[in-house]
Amino acid sequence: MEVREKVKPKYSFFKNFILFQPPWRDIIQFLLLAGFFGWLIYLSSTRLEYKWQWYRIPKYVFQIKDGHLVAGRLIQGLLFTFKISGVSLIFTFIFGLGTALLRLSGSFTGRLLSRLYLELIRNTPLLVQIYLIYFVLGPIIGLDRYMSAVLALSLFEGAYSSEIFRAGIVSIHKGQWEAAYSLGLSGFDMYRDIILPQATRRILPPLTSQVITLIKDSALVSLVALSDLTLEAKILASDTFLTFEIWFTAAAIYLVVTVTLSTIVSLMEKRFQIRT
Amino acid sequence: MSEKKLGEHIITVDNVSKTFTGGIQAVKNFSTKIRRSEVLVIMGPSGSGKSTLLRCLNGLEEPDSGTIIIDGIPLDDDKRHRLEIRKEVGMVFQQFNLFPHLTALENVNLAQIRVRKKSKKEATEMSMDMLTKVGIAEKAHCYPAQLSGGQQQRVAIARALAMMPKVMLFDEPTSALDPEMINEVLDVMKNLAREGMTMVVVTHEMGFAREVSDWVIFMDDGQIVETGTVEHFFKNPREERTKLFLSQIL
Ligand SMILES: Nc1ncnc2c1ncn2[C@@H]1O[C@H](COP(=O)(O)OP(=O)(O)OP(=O)(O)O)[C@@H](O)[C@H]1O
Ligand SMILES: [Mg+2]
């Protein structure tokens, strides 16, 4: 624990002024920040003589058709973003965990292979990887547009998440391995029943940010003409000239999704902690 | 002291050496034989190689040379042999090493289900028997973090016993415990000894050694310095190193 010296604080007008104390301090800071961004937006729209037409936006989010609520184009794009992120997530975990296990294995070839994969992926841009897989590898091994994008995304995120998995696995105390070993558990059972359940709890926070990164990175698939949220926004923006409104809306949708996700996970963490 | 019958040799250690990377030779040309139902206590100063020797006996450490045979199975490179020995030799650690994400009952169940291929029901029956035996059945559904050190160590013993091992190894099982909890663990171990379990125990608990051990090895610097009964060690230890050590712990 941190030891703080107990020095009698000097009387200071500023520190004792009510507006410089919480919660007022935080409220004022927030308002100042919000005001600054508002001013920035105002400035850019007046400079560009931008005419805000927010009323035209809702139909791109949700529409009422024959008395039914249907998804507008942006939400349709979001659903596709969910789909491709979800499928990529499964492969991300497979690649990530597989690579982590290979790196920790006794096999020289396995360790070499995983190192090669990691360095290759982490030292080239994702966009280049997507293009390479879509234009070069895809046609060779017969992957369609969608599968190429899934492969590229999950190879990329898999490399990063493998480091998270590895850190989680090596963080498990040596005694756990030894106890499992001396009970006669196989390597597979050891990982399934002892190591991974404990590691997962520890790596949940970095793993969540990896999932969030995956959702954000999935925007790049718009570049191979897959109609995710970003591509829909791009098309709408150029069709309607509602550039500001559309992009703000798209950003807000991404934000809602990612913030919701991290909130759910931090709630989950709290429940896990009760036991361990 | 004991009316129990000692059987044939169940553990044979022949000329075992272990050097760690870095050049520390923890065990040097160590040989000994242990009979079925025997209780052997190993003592020695810190760093004398007690843990390393014990860990060699169930394959947690790989000796550089020498042979170890347990219940007729050589501890060699053959994976089946190693697995068989891991199943037949139970180990209790100084730090308990319970699985923190599993309840006491689940800790004891796990290897029975995975390794002995029992049904959950059969395993639970056995586990409850073992938890009763170590006097902690009412805590079956607690997680390790909810148990005291002594209780955790008893669960760890139950977990090893549930595998029906032929040999039990204990590495300073009470030295991480608060004094008031030492006896509850030692009592469990004494009962086990009286039931005829073959036990190799690294401990400095002289009371335990006196009550149930058949003989004692005093080791230093990776080697046997002196062997004998507890009485021998109390009355007329031969070696200077033994005398010095005993004067420090008694
Ligand atoms: N994994 C390891 N790597 C390197 N050296 C080790 C390792 N484990 C033990 N040693 C060294 O081997 C020697 C014997 O260690 P060991 O743990 O067997 O002693 P011990 O008799 O159990 O001691 P203690 O009473 O402190 O538990 C010590 O010098 C120790 O530093
Ligand atoms: Mg030791």
XYZ file of C-alpha atoms and ligand atoms in Angstrom:
558
model
C 0.000 0.000 0.000
C 1.013 3.524 -0.707
C 2.237 5.501 2.236
C 1.224 9.127 2.237
C 2.905 11.680 4.380
C 0.524 13.554 6.530
C 1.391 17.131 5.810
C -1.089 19.747 6.856
C -2.419 21.212 3.619
C -1.774 24.872 3.137
C -4.907 26.953 2.973
C -5.637 27.761 -0.623
C -8.489 29.848 -1.912
C -8.676 27.906 -5.152
C -8.764 24.486 -3.547
C -11.520 25.512 -1.194
C -13.663 27.403 -3.669
C -16.872 25.418 -4.095
C -16.714 25.312 -7.884
C -13.272 23.728 -7.741
C -14.470 20.810 -5.691
C -16.258 17.702 -6.826
C -18.901 17.278 -8.089
C -18.953 20.833 -9.430
C -15.420 20.550 -10.666
C -16.297 17.525 -12.797
C -19.482 19.063 -14.104
C -17.672 22.227 -15.113
C -14.873 20.286 -16.762
C -17.412 18.274 -18.719
C -19.351 21.336 -19.823
C -16.187 23.106 -20.921
C -15.167 20.097 -22.978
C -18.623 19.702 -24.524
C -18.703 23.402 -25.288
C -15.333 23.166 -26.988
C -16.461 20.366 -29.273
C -19.761 22.132 -29.980
C -17.863 25.238 -30.939
C -15.614 23.172 -33.206
C -18.600 21.676 -34.995
C -20.297 25.033 -35.235
C -17.149 26.564 -36.630
C -16.634 23.918 -39.262
C -20.236 23.986 -40.399
C -20.385 27.773 -40.680
C -17.034 27.956 -42.402
C -18.246 25.356 -44.857
C -21.673 26.991 -44.838
C -23.067 23.647 -43.862
C -26.816 23.274 -43.569
C -27.731 20.709 -40.958
C -30.546 18.407 -42.015
C -30.798 15.964 -39.149
C -34.476 15.351 -39.947
C -33.419 13.346 -42.991
C -31.316 10.924 -40.937
C -33.781 8.765 -38.955
C -35.006 6.874 -41.992
C -31.498 5.566 -42.549
C -31.535 4.167 -39.055
C -35.078 2.864 -38.726
C -38.065 3.109 -41.007
C -41.754 2.419 -40.591
C -42.986 0.341 -43.519
C -46.592 -0.927 -43.575
C -46.811 -0.336 -39.845
C -43.640 -2.359 -39.174
C -40.387 -1.073 -37.878
C -37.652 -2.064 -40.305
C -33.932 -1.472 -40.206
C -32.688 1.439 -42.246
C -29.562 1.146 -44.338
C -27.181 2.062 -41.547
C -28.639 -0.569 -39.231
C -28.540 -3.118 -42.037
C -24.886 -2.257 -42.385
C -24.468 -2.647 -38.634
C -26.067 -6.100 -38.757
C -23.533 -7.104 -41.375
C -20.756 -5.649 -39.213
C -22.044 -7.823 -36.363
C -22.125 -10.863 -38.573
C -18.631 -10.516 -39.965
C -17.198 -9.529 -36.576
C -18.936 -12.449 -34.892
C -17.685 -15.013 -37.380
C -14.204 -13.474 -37.321
C -14.253 -13.509 -33.539
C -14.645 -17.276 -33.465
C -11.673 -17.712 -35.799
C -9.739 -15.026 -33.918
C -10.018 -17.078 -30.748
C -9.089 -20.271 -32.582
C -6.014 -18.667 -34.169
C -5.154 -16.791 -30.993
C -5.395 -19.725 -28.628
C -3.806 -22.104 -31.121
C -0.846 -19.803 -31.626
C -0.430 -19.222 -27.904
C -0.416 -22.982 -27.257
C 2.060 -23.547 -30.078
C 4.372 -20.882 -28.703
C 4.293 -22.515 -25.304
C 4.659 -26.025 -26.692
C 7.786 -28.136 -26.674
C 7.842 -28.362 -30.463
C 10.558 -26.313 -32.136
C 8.663 -26.192 -35.426
C 5.527 -25.120 -33.600
C 7.287 -22.270 -31.861
C 8.994 -21.183 -35.064
C 5.726 -21.255 -36.994
C 3.886 -19.190 -34.416
C 6.677 -16.642 -34.197
C 6.734 -16.307 -37.981
C 2.991 -15.777 -38.101
C 3.090 -13.199 -35.314
C 5.889 -11.139 -36.828
C 4.389 -11.279 -40.295
C 0.975 -10.126 -39.176
C 2.049 -7.524 -36.676
C 4.515 -5.843 -38.975
C 2.273 -5.271 -41.985
C -0.849 -3.089 -42.209
C -4.209 -4.812 -41.927
C -5.356 -3.101 -45.092
C -2.513 -4.643 -47.061
C -3.345 -8.027 -45.574
C -6.971 -7.694 -46.579
C -5.995 -6.796 -50.134
C -3.425 -9.588 -50.307
C -5.887 -12.193 -49.145
C -8.733 -10.855 -51.249
C -6.830 -10.327 -54.493
C -4.087 -12.947 -54.280
C -4.802 -15.732 -51.844
C -8.599 -15.710 -52.270
C -8.637 -16.593 -55.969
C -5.912 -19.219 -55.456
C -7.657 -21.193 -52.740
C -11.146 -20.263 -53.858
C -12.303 -17.944 -51.110
C -15.132 -15.579 -51.867
C -15.145 -11.924 -50.883
C -16.757 -12.599 -47.536
C -14.523 -15.484 -46.495
C -11.408 -13.566 -47.587
C -12.400 -10.708 -45.317
C -13.156 -13.063 -42.416
C -9.810 -14.789 -42.880
C -7.896 -11.512 -43.040
C -9.613 -10.069 -39.988
C -9.237 -13.161 -37.859
C -5.615 -13.753 -38.844
C -4.869 -10.174 -37.861
C -6.762 -10.068 -34.582
C -5.728 -13.649 -33.838
C -2.073 -12.607 -33.801
C -2.746 -9.917 -31.235
C -5.047 -12.014 -29.109
C -2.522 -14.846 -29.043
C -0.275 -12.586 -26.989
C -3.145 -12.007 -24.592
C -3.846 -15.737 -24.307
C -0.179 -16.452 -23.785
C 0.140 -13.853 -21.055
C -2.930 -15.291 -19.346
C -1.636 -18.848 -19.504
C 1.838 -18.061 -18.179
C 0.321 -15.993 -15.374
C -1.171 -19.130 -13.816
C 0.892 -20.157 -10.814
C 3.331 -23.042 -11.280
C 1.681 -24.914 -8.414
C -1.518 -25.264 -10.439
C 0.324 -27.078 -13.217
C 2.134 -29.250 -10.728
C -1.015 -30.210 -8.848
C -2.763 -31.076 -12.103
C 0.264 -33.033 -13.263
C 0.572 -35.058 -10.098
C -3.115 -35.975 -10.245
C -2.407 -37.574 -13.607
C -4.434 -35.134 -15.738
C -3.592 -35.126 -19.434
C -2.294 -31.963 -21.074
C -5.675 -31.415 -22.685
C -7.606 -31.810 -19.424
C -5.105 -29.586 -17.665
C -5.748 -26.753 -20.086
C -9.494 -27.285 -20.276
C -10.246 -27.713 -16.582
C -7.502 -25.859 -14.759
C -5.511 -23.398 -16.807
C -7.920 -21.869 -19.300
C -10.825 -21.279 -16.887
C -8.507 -19.332 -14.611
C -6.647 -17.590 -17.415
C -9.907 -16.508 -19.067
C -10.963 -14.615 -15.975
C -7.700 -12.757 -15.896
C -7.598 -11.861 -19.567
C -11.223 -10.835 -19.900
C -10.429 -7.090 -19.872
C -7.712 -7.148 -22.574
C -9.730 -9.691 -24.532
C -12.718 -7.345 -24.526
C -10.675 -4.506 -25.897
C -9.481 -6.911 -28.566
C -13.115 -7.647 -29.480
C -13.803 -3.933 -29.621
C -10.759 -3.461 -31.823
C -12.053 -6.230 -34.052
C -15.415 -4.493 -34.468
C -13.697 -1.242 -35.321
C -11.176 -2.854 -37.659
C -13.992 -4.619 -39.465
C -14.742 -1.225 -41.030
C -11.853 -1.950 -43.382
C -13.828 -4.684 -45.117
C -15.795 -1.885 -46.771
C -12.740 -1.534 -48.980
C -13.426 -4.861 -50.634
C -17.030 -3.781 -51.180
C -18.655 -5.656 -48.335
C -21.654 -3.624 -47.234
C -20.966 -3.146 -43.559
C -21.864 -0.071 -41.547
C -18.943 1.898 -42.925
C -19.671 1.131 -46.557
C -23.354 1.968 -46.115
C -22.395 5.264 -44.505
C -19.987 6.026 -47.316
C -22.597 5.341 -50.009
C -25.293 7.311 -48.182
C -22.965 10.226 -47.578
C -22.069 10.537 -51.201
C -25.644 9.960 -52.401
C -27.299 12.432 -50.049
C -24.529 14.967 -49.354
C -25.459 14.681 -45.649
C -21.783 14.094 -44.934
C -21.692 15.365 -41.350
C -24.954 13.850 -40.202
C -24.269 10.424 -41.696
C -20.738 10.106 -40.369
C -21.707 11.382 -36.941
C -24.519 8.848 -36.855
C -22.256 6.023 -37.974
C -19.681 6.946 -35.329
C -22.410 7.086 -32.692
C -23.634 3.620 -33.658
C -20.121 2.165 -33.350
C -19.764 3.915 -30.026
C -23.041 2.559 -28.634
C -22.045 -0.975 -29.602
C -18.547 -0.847 -28.134
C -19.532 0.933 -24.938
C -22.377 -1.528 -24.394
C -19.945 -4.380 -24.886
C -17.393 -3.141 -22.381
C -20.137 -2.415 -19.850
C -21.464 -5.964 -20.125
C -17.993 -7.379 -19.675
C -17.171 -5.271 -16.648
C -20.419 -6.477 -15.079
C -19.397 -10.046 -15.856
C -16.000 -9.482 -14.272
C -17.590 -8.343 -11.052
C -19.598 -11.564 -10.900
C -16.488 -13.672 -11.545
C -14.526 -11.940 -8.838
C -16.894 -13.053 -6.134
C -15.581 -16.573 -6.459
C -11.883 -16.177 -6.918
C 5.274 -48.822 18.027
C 3.763 -50.414 14.962
C 2.033 -53.716 14.613
C 1.577 -53.016 10.919
C 3.383 -55.322 8.556
C 5.907 -53.806 6.216
C 5.789 -55.297 2.780
C 8.263 -55.670 -0.046
C 10.045 -52.674 -1.524
C 7.633 -50.407 -3.329
C 10.019 -47.537 -4.104
C 13.571 -48.079 -5.286
C 15.792 -45.070 -5.847
C 19.148 -45.946 -7.292
C 21.990 -43.496 -7.732
C 19.772 -40.552 -8.659
C 21.374 -37.193 -9.416
C 19.794 -33.922 -10.407
C 21.614 -30.786 -11.498
C 19.645 -27.678 -12.327
C 20.517 -25.395 -15.177
C 22.854 -22.955 -13.542
C 24.975 -25.742 -12.129
C 23.387 -26.352 -8.726
C 23.546 -30.057 -7.988
C 20.489 -30.492 -5.791
C 20.571 -34.294 -5.456
C 23.798 -36.303 -5.615
C 23.951 -40.052 -6.222
C 21.001 -40.694 -3.971
C 19.932 -44.283 -3.299
C 17.306 -45.686 -0.997
C 14.549 -48.283 -0.781
C 11.160 -47.894 0.807
C 8.841 -50.725 1.752
C 5.112 -50.916 1.341
C 3.314 -49.304 4.318
C 6.475 -47.633 5.482
C 6.506 -44.040 6.681
C 9.765 -42.319 5.838
C 10.499 -38.843 7.139
C 13.120 -36.757 5.355
C 14.773 -33.893 7.174
C 17.542 -31.515 6.313
C 18.459 -27.869 6.144
C 16.980 -25.514 3.571
C 18.400 -26.115 0.115
C 19.575 -29.631 0.945
C 17.529 -31.091 -1.931
C 14.552 -32.577 -0.067
C 11.927 -31.106 -2.371
C 13.924 -31.946 -5.457
C 14.241 -35.577 -4.378
C 10.525 -35.810 -3.629
C 9.639 -34.189 -6.930
C 11.824 -36.694 -8.768
C 9.738 -39.485 -7.260
C 6.606 -38.504 -9.199
C 8.313 -37.155 -12.278
C 7.873 -33.447 -11.540
C 11.638 -33.204 -11.894
C 13.647 -35.224 -14.356
C 16.778 -36.802 -12.833
C 19.936 -36.544 -14.945
C 20.995 -40.043 -14.033
C 19.992 -42.981 -11.909
C 16.798 -45.022 -11.811
C 13.563 -44.776 -9.909
C 11.156 -47.705 -9.777
C 7.768 -47.371 -8.152
C 5.600 -50.435 -7.611
C 7.486 -52.227 -10.357
C 7.126 -49.417 -12.879
C 10.333 -47.686 -13.964
C 10.090 -43.908 -14.163
C 11.646 -43.604 -17.621
C 10.914 -41.890 -20.906
C 7.912 -44.095 -21.618
C 4.861 -41.848 -21.369
C 2.617 -44.696 -20.198
C 4.962 -45.440 -17.330
C 5.032 -41.818 -16.300
C 1.257 -41.534 -16.422
C 0.866 -44.703 -14.390
C 3.226 -43.338 -11.742
C 1.484 -39.976 -11.654
C -1.766 -41.828 -10.994
C -0.323 -44.081 -8.315
C 1.660 -41.447 -6.442
C -0.238 -38.723 -4.599
C 1.472 -35.450 -3.820
C 0.685 -32.861 -1.163
C 2.375 -29.489 -1.505
C 3.485 -26.891 0.981
C 1.245 -24.308 -0.679
C -1.762 -26.670 -1.010
C -2.221 -25.828 -4.700
C -5.967 -26.297 -4.692
C -7.744 -25.177 -7.846
C -9.210 -21.828 -6.794
C -12.026 -21.787 -9.331
C -13.430 -25.123 -8.140
C -15.204 -25.999 -4.892
C -13.589 -28.401 -2.450
C -15.785 -31.186 -3.793
C -14.989 -30.322 -7.416
C -11.288 -30.259 -6.569
C -11.537 -33.806 -5.266
C -13.835 -34.970 -8.065
C -11.890 -33.696 -11.040
C -9.116 -36.253 -11.474
C -11.406 -39.158 -10.597
C -13.685 -38.164 -13.460
C -10.987 -37.240 -15.971
C -8.295 -39.773 -15.160
C -10.140 -42.662 -13.508
C -13.087 -42.140 -15.858
C -15.652 -42.384 -13.077
C -19.156 -41.016 -13.380
C -19.821 -37.818 -11.508
C -22.011 -39.729 -9.062
C -19.380 -42.347 -8.269
C -16.726 -39.678 -7.947
C -18.850 -37.588 -5.610
C -19.461 -40.588 -3.381
C -15.753 -41.242 -3.104
C -14.994 -37.548 -2.639
C -17.456 -37.202 0.188
C -15.920 -40.269 1.849
C -12.494 -38.690 1.592
C -13.654 -35.272 2.751
C -15.308 -36.985 5.720
C -12.107 -38.816 6.414
C -10.158 -35.565 6.626
C -12.970 -34.085 8.689
C -14.189 -31.416 6.339
C -17.263 -32.820 4.610
C -19.387 -29.855 5.675
C -17.179 -27.554 3.605
C -17.590 -29.561 0.405
C -19.240 -26.697 -1.429
C -16.852 -23.970 -0.336
C -14.261 -22.470 -2.632
C -10.629 -22.650 -1.445
C -10.589 -18.916 -0.733
C -13.346 -19.500 1.826
C -11.292 -22.088 3.734
C -8.526 -21.686 6.298
C -5.046 -22.929 5.485
C -5.497 -26.087 7.534
C -8.806 -26.811 5.849
C -7.304 -26.227 2.421
C -4.463 -28.597 3.139
C -6.925 -31.264 4.284
C -8.888 -30.856 1.067
C -5.605 -31.234 -0.824
C -4.944 -34.475 1.030
C -8.469 -35.707 0.259
C -7.922 -34.811 -3.395
C -4.780 -36.942 -3.544
C -6.359 -39.818 -1.593
C -9.399 -39.972 -3.848
C -7.118 -41.277 -6.590
C -6.409 -44.332 -4.389
C -2.657 -43.813 -4.610
C -0.198 -46.482 -3.541
C 2.277 -43.904 -2.268
C 1.748 -40.448 -0.808
C 4.427 -37.753 -0.924
C 4.219 -34.763 1.413
C 6.484 -31.748 0.936
C 6.461 -29.725 4.163
C 2.663 -29.963 4.354
C 2.400 -27.901 7.528
C 5.068 -25.282 7.144
C 2.784 -22.747 5.472
C 0.214 -23.100 8.247
C -0.483 -21.029 11.326
C 0.567 -22.972 14.439
C -2.986 -23.635 15.594
C -3.786 -25.426 12.335
C -0.766 -27.684 12.159
C -2.220 -30.407 14.321
C -5.452 -30.834 12.390
C -3.339 -31.665 9.338
C -0.840 -33.826 11.190
C -3.698 -35.819 12.747
C -5.034 -36.657 9.315
C -1.564 -37.750 8.248
C -1.063 -39.864 11.364
C -4.316 -41.706 10.737
C -3.245 -42.317 7.197
C 0.062 -43.727 8.402
C -1.703 -46.065 10.844
C -3.935 -47.318 8.050
C -0.828 -48.543 6.274
C -0.339 -45.930 3.580
C 3.187 -45.765 2.205
C 4.327 -42.229 2.909
C 7.400 -40.140 2.220
C 7.171 -36.973 4.270
C 9.493 -33.997 4.216
C 8.875 -32.336 7.563
C 10.570 -31.024 10.639
C 7.638 -31.921 12.884
C 9.422 -34.156 15.375
C 6.189 -35.127 17.130
C 4.847 -36.536 13.909
C 8.101 -38.316 13.152
C 8.188 -39.806 16.618
C 4.639 -41.092 16.528
C 4.403 -42.642 13.097
C 7.664 -42.717 11.197
C 9.460 -46.005 10.704
C 12.726 -44.330 9.900
C 14.246 -40.979 9.117
C 16.695 -39.779 6.500
C 18.739 -36.725 7.348
C 20.084 -35.209 4.181
C 22.349 -32.314 3.449
C 23.897 -31.021 0.262
C 21.908 -33.462 -1.868
C 23.126 -36.548 -0.053
C 22.136 -38.838 2.788
C 24.103 -37.869 5.869
C 22.544 -40.300 8.309
C 19.597 -42.668 8.538
C 17.932 -44.342 11.501
C 14.852 -44.411 13.677
C 13.649 -41.283 15.385
C 14.984 -42.684 18.649
C 18.396 -42.943 17.099
C 18.295 -39.310 16.081
C 17.167 -38.228 19.532
C 19.570 -40.364 21.533
C 22.812 -40.739 19.673
C 23.120 -39.059 16.309
C 26.483 -39.950 14.820
C 27.347 -37.095 12.513
C 28.282 -33.563 13.553
C 26.046 -32.059 10.866
C 23.074 -34.006 12.188
C 23.718 -32.855 15.742
C 24.019 -29.259 14.631
C 20.801 -29.437 12.643
C 18.842 -31.145 15.433
C 20.036 -28.622 17.964
C 18.601 -25.908 15.720
C 15.138 -27.386 15.225
C 14.522 -28.959 18.632
N 13.935 -25.075 -10.463
C 15.162 -24.849 -9.945
N 16.117 -24.246 -10.676
C 17.352 -24.037 -10.177
N 17.726 -24.389 -8.948
C 16.829 -24.991 -8.161
C 15.504 -25.252 -8.612
N 14.817 -25.848 -7.608
C 15.688 -25.970 -6.593
N 16.892 -25.460 -6.908
C 18.098 -25.442 -6.050
O 18.383 -26.761 -5.680
C 18.780 -26.825 -4.333
C 17.863 -27.769 -3.568
O 16.581 -27.215 -3.538
P 15.343 -27.921 -2.818
O 14.157 -27.071 -3.073
O 15.266 -29.316 -3.249
O 15.770 -27.839 -1.309
P 14.908 -28.160 -0.016
O 15.725 -29.104 0.788
O 13.547 -28.572 -0.391
O 14.893 -26.761 0.698
P 13.712 -26.079 1.575
O 13.797 -26.682 2.934
O 14.090 -24.635 1.563
O 12.423 -26.362 0.873
C 18.750 -25.406 -3.810
O 20.054 -24.902 -3.857
C 17.864 -24.682 -4.771
O 18.256 -23.350 -4.881
Mg 11.586 -27.740 -0.126
